[in-house]
mmCIF file of C-alpha atoms in Angstrom:
data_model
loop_
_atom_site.group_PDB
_atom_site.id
_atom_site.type_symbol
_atom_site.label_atom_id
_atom_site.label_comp_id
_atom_site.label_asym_id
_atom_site.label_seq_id
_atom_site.Cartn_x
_atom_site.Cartn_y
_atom_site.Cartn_z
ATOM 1 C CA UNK A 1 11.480 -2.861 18.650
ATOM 2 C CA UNK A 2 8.915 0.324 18.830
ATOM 3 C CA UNK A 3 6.310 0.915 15.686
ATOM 4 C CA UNK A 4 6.571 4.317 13.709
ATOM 5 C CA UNK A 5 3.574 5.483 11.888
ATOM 6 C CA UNK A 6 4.605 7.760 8.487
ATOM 7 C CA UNK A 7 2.107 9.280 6.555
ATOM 8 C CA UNK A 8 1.914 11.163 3.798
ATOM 9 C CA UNK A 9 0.136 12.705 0.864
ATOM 10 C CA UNK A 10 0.603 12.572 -2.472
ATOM 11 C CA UNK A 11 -0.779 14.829 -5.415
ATOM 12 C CA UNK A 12 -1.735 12.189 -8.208
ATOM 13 C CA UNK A 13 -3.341 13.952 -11.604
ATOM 14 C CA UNK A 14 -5.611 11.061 -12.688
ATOM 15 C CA UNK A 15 -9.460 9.458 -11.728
ATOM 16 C CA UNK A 16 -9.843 7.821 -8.951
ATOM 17 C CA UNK A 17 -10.958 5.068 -10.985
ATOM 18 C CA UNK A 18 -8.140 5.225 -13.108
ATOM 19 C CA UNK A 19 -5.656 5.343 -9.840
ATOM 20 C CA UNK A 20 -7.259 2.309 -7.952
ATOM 21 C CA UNK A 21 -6.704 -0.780 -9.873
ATOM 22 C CA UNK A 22 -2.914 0.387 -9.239
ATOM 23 C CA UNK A 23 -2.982 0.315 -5.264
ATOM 24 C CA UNK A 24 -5.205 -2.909 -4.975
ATOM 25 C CA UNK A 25 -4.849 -5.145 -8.074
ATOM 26 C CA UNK A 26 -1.870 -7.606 -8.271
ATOM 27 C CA UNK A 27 -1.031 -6.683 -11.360
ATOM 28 C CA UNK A 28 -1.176 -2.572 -10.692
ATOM 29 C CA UNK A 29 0.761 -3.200 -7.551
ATOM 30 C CA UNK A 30 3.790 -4.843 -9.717
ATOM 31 C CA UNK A 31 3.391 -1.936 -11.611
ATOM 32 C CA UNK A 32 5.083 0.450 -9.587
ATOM 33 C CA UNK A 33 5.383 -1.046 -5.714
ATOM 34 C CA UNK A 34 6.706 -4.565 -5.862
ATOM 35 C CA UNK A 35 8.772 -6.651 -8.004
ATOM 36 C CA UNK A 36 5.943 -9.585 -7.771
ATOM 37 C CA UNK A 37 2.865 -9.876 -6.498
ATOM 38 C CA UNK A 38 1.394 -13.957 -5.678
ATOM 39 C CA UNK A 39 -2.396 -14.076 -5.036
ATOM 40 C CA UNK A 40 -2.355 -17.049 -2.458
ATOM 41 C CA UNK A 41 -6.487 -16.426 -1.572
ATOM 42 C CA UNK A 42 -8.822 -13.756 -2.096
ATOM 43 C CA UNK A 43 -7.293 -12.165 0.549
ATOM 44 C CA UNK A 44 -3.324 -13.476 1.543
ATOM 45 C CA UNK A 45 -0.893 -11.928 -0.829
ATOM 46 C CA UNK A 46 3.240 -12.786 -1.511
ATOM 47 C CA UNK A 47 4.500 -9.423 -1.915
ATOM 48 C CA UNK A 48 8.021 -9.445 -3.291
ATOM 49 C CA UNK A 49 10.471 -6.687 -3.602
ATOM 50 C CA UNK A 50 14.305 -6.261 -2.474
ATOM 51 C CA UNK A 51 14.921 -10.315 -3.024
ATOM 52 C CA UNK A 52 12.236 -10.896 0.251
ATOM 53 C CA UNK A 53 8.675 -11.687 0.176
ATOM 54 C CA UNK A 54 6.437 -10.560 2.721
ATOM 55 C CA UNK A 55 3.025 -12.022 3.508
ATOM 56 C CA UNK A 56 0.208 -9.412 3.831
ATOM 57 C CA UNK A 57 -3.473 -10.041 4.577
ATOM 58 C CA UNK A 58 -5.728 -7.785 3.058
ATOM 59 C CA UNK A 59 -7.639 -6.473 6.398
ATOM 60 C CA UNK A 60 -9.499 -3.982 5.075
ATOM 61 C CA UNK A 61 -10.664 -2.696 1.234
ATOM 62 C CA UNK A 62 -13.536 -0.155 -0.137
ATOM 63 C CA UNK A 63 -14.166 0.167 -3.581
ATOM 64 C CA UNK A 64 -12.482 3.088 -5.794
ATOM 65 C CA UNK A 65 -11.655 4.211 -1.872
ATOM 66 C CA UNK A 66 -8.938 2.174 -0.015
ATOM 67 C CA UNK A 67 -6.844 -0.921 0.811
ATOM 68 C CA UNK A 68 -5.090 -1.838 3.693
ATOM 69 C CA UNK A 69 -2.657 -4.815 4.177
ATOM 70 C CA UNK A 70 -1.202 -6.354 7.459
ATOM 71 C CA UNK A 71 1.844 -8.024 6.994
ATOM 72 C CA UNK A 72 1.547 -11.843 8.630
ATOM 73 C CA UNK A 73 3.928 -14.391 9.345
ATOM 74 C CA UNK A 74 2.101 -17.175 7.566
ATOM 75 C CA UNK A 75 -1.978 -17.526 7.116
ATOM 76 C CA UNK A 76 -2.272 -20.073 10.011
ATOM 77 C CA UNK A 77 -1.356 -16.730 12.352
ATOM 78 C CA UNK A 78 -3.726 -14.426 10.791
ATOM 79 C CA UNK A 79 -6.573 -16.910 11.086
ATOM 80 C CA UNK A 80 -6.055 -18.109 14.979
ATOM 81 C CA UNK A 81 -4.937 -14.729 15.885
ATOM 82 C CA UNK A 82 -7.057 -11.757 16.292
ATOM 83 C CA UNK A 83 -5.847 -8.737 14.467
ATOM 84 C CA UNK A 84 -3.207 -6.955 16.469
ATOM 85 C CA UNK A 85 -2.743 -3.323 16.953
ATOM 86 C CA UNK A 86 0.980 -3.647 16.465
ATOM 87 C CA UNK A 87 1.177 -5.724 13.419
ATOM 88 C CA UNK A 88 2.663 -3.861 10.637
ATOM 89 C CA UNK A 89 0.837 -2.407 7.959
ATOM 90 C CA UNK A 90 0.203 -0.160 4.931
ATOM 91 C CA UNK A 91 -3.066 1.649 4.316
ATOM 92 C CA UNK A 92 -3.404 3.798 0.876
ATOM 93 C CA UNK A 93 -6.044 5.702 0.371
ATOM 94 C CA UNK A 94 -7.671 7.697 -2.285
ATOM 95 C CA UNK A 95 -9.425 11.004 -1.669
ATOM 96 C CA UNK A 96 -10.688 13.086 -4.522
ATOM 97 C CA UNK A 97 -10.994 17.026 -4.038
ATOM 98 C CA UNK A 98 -13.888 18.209 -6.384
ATOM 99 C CA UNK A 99 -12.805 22.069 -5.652
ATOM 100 C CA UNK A 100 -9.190 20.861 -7.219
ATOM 101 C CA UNK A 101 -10.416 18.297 -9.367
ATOM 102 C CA UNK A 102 -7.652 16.129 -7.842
ATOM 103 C CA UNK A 103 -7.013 12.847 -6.594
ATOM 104 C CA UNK A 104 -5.009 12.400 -3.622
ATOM 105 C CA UNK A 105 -3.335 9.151 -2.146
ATOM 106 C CA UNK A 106 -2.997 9.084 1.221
ATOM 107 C CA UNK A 107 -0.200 6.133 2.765
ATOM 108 C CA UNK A 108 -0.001 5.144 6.000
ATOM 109 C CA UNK A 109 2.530 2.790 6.762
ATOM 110 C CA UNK A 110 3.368 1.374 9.880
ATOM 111 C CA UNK A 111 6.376 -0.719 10.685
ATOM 112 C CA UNK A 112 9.518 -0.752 12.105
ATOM 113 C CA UNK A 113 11.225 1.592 9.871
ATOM 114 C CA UNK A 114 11.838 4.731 11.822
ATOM 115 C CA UNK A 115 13.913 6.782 9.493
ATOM 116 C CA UNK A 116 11.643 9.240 8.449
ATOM 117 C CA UNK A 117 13.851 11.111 5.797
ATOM 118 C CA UNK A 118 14.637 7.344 4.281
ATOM 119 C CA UNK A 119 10.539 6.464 4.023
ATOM 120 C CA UNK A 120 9.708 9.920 2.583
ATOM 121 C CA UNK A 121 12.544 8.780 -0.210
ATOM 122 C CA UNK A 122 11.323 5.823 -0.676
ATOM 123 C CA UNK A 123 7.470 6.914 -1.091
ATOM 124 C CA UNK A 124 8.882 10.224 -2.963
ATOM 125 C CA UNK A 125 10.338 7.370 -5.587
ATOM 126 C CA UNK A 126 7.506 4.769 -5.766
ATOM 127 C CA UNK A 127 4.767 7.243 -5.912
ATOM 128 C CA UNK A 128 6.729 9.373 -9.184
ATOM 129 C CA UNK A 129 7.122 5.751 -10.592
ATOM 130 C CA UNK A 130 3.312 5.728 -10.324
ATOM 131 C CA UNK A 131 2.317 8.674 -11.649
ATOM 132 C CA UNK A 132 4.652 7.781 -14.684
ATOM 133 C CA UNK A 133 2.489 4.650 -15.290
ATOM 134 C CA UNK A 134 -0.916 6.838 -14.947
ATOM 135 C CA UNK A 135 0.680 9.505 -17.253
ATOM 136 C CA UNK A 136 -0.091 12.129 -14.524
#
């Protein structure tokens, strides 16, 4: 099945600190994005929501900046396999505009899903349930 890359951008009124520990902390994630979150190493996660759990490796994460998760099969792939192009994955981002004094999140997400109309729903939802946690 072909990969479809959906991005989009998201006004969020809050700090970038304040925003962060929601896109890359267990417990922030839970918050608004998954039902459960299980830390299985510094870097494999159980990500639960919709009755499934999905494995994700945290590939790539900057400080107060970004995080970006590859969904795995189990750990024993992601450590004998190099990282592949067409694995899934979600990226979010945080950019901060100092001539808006805004913070913007930026998601990338990469998957089979192709429906774009059903993925800017779905983002449209989780991203107001955010900004109701941050008070923004």
């Amino acid at each position: 099945m072909s990969k479809f890359e959906y991005n989009a951008e998201y006004e969020i009124r809050a700090a970038v600190k304040m925003v962060y520990p929601y896109i890359a902390s267990p417990q922030g994630l839970e918050e608004w994005f998954a039902d459960r979150v299980e830390v299985l190493n510094e870097k494999f996660l159980n990500i639960h929501w919709d009755n499934e759990q999905h494995m994700t490796k945290i590939v790539s994460q900057r400080n107060n900046s970004m995080i970006r998760f590859q969904f795995v099969e189990s750990m024993d792939e992601a450590k004998t396999k190099a990282q592949k192009k067409d694995n899934n994955f979600l990226e979010l981002k945080l950019n901060y505009s100092e001539l808006t004094d805004t913070t913007y999140l930026l998601i990338t997400d990469y998957s089979e899903m192709n429906d774009e109309e059903v993925l800017k729903e779905l983002w449209d939802g989780l991203v107001e349930t955010l900004r109701e946690k941050l008070g923004a």
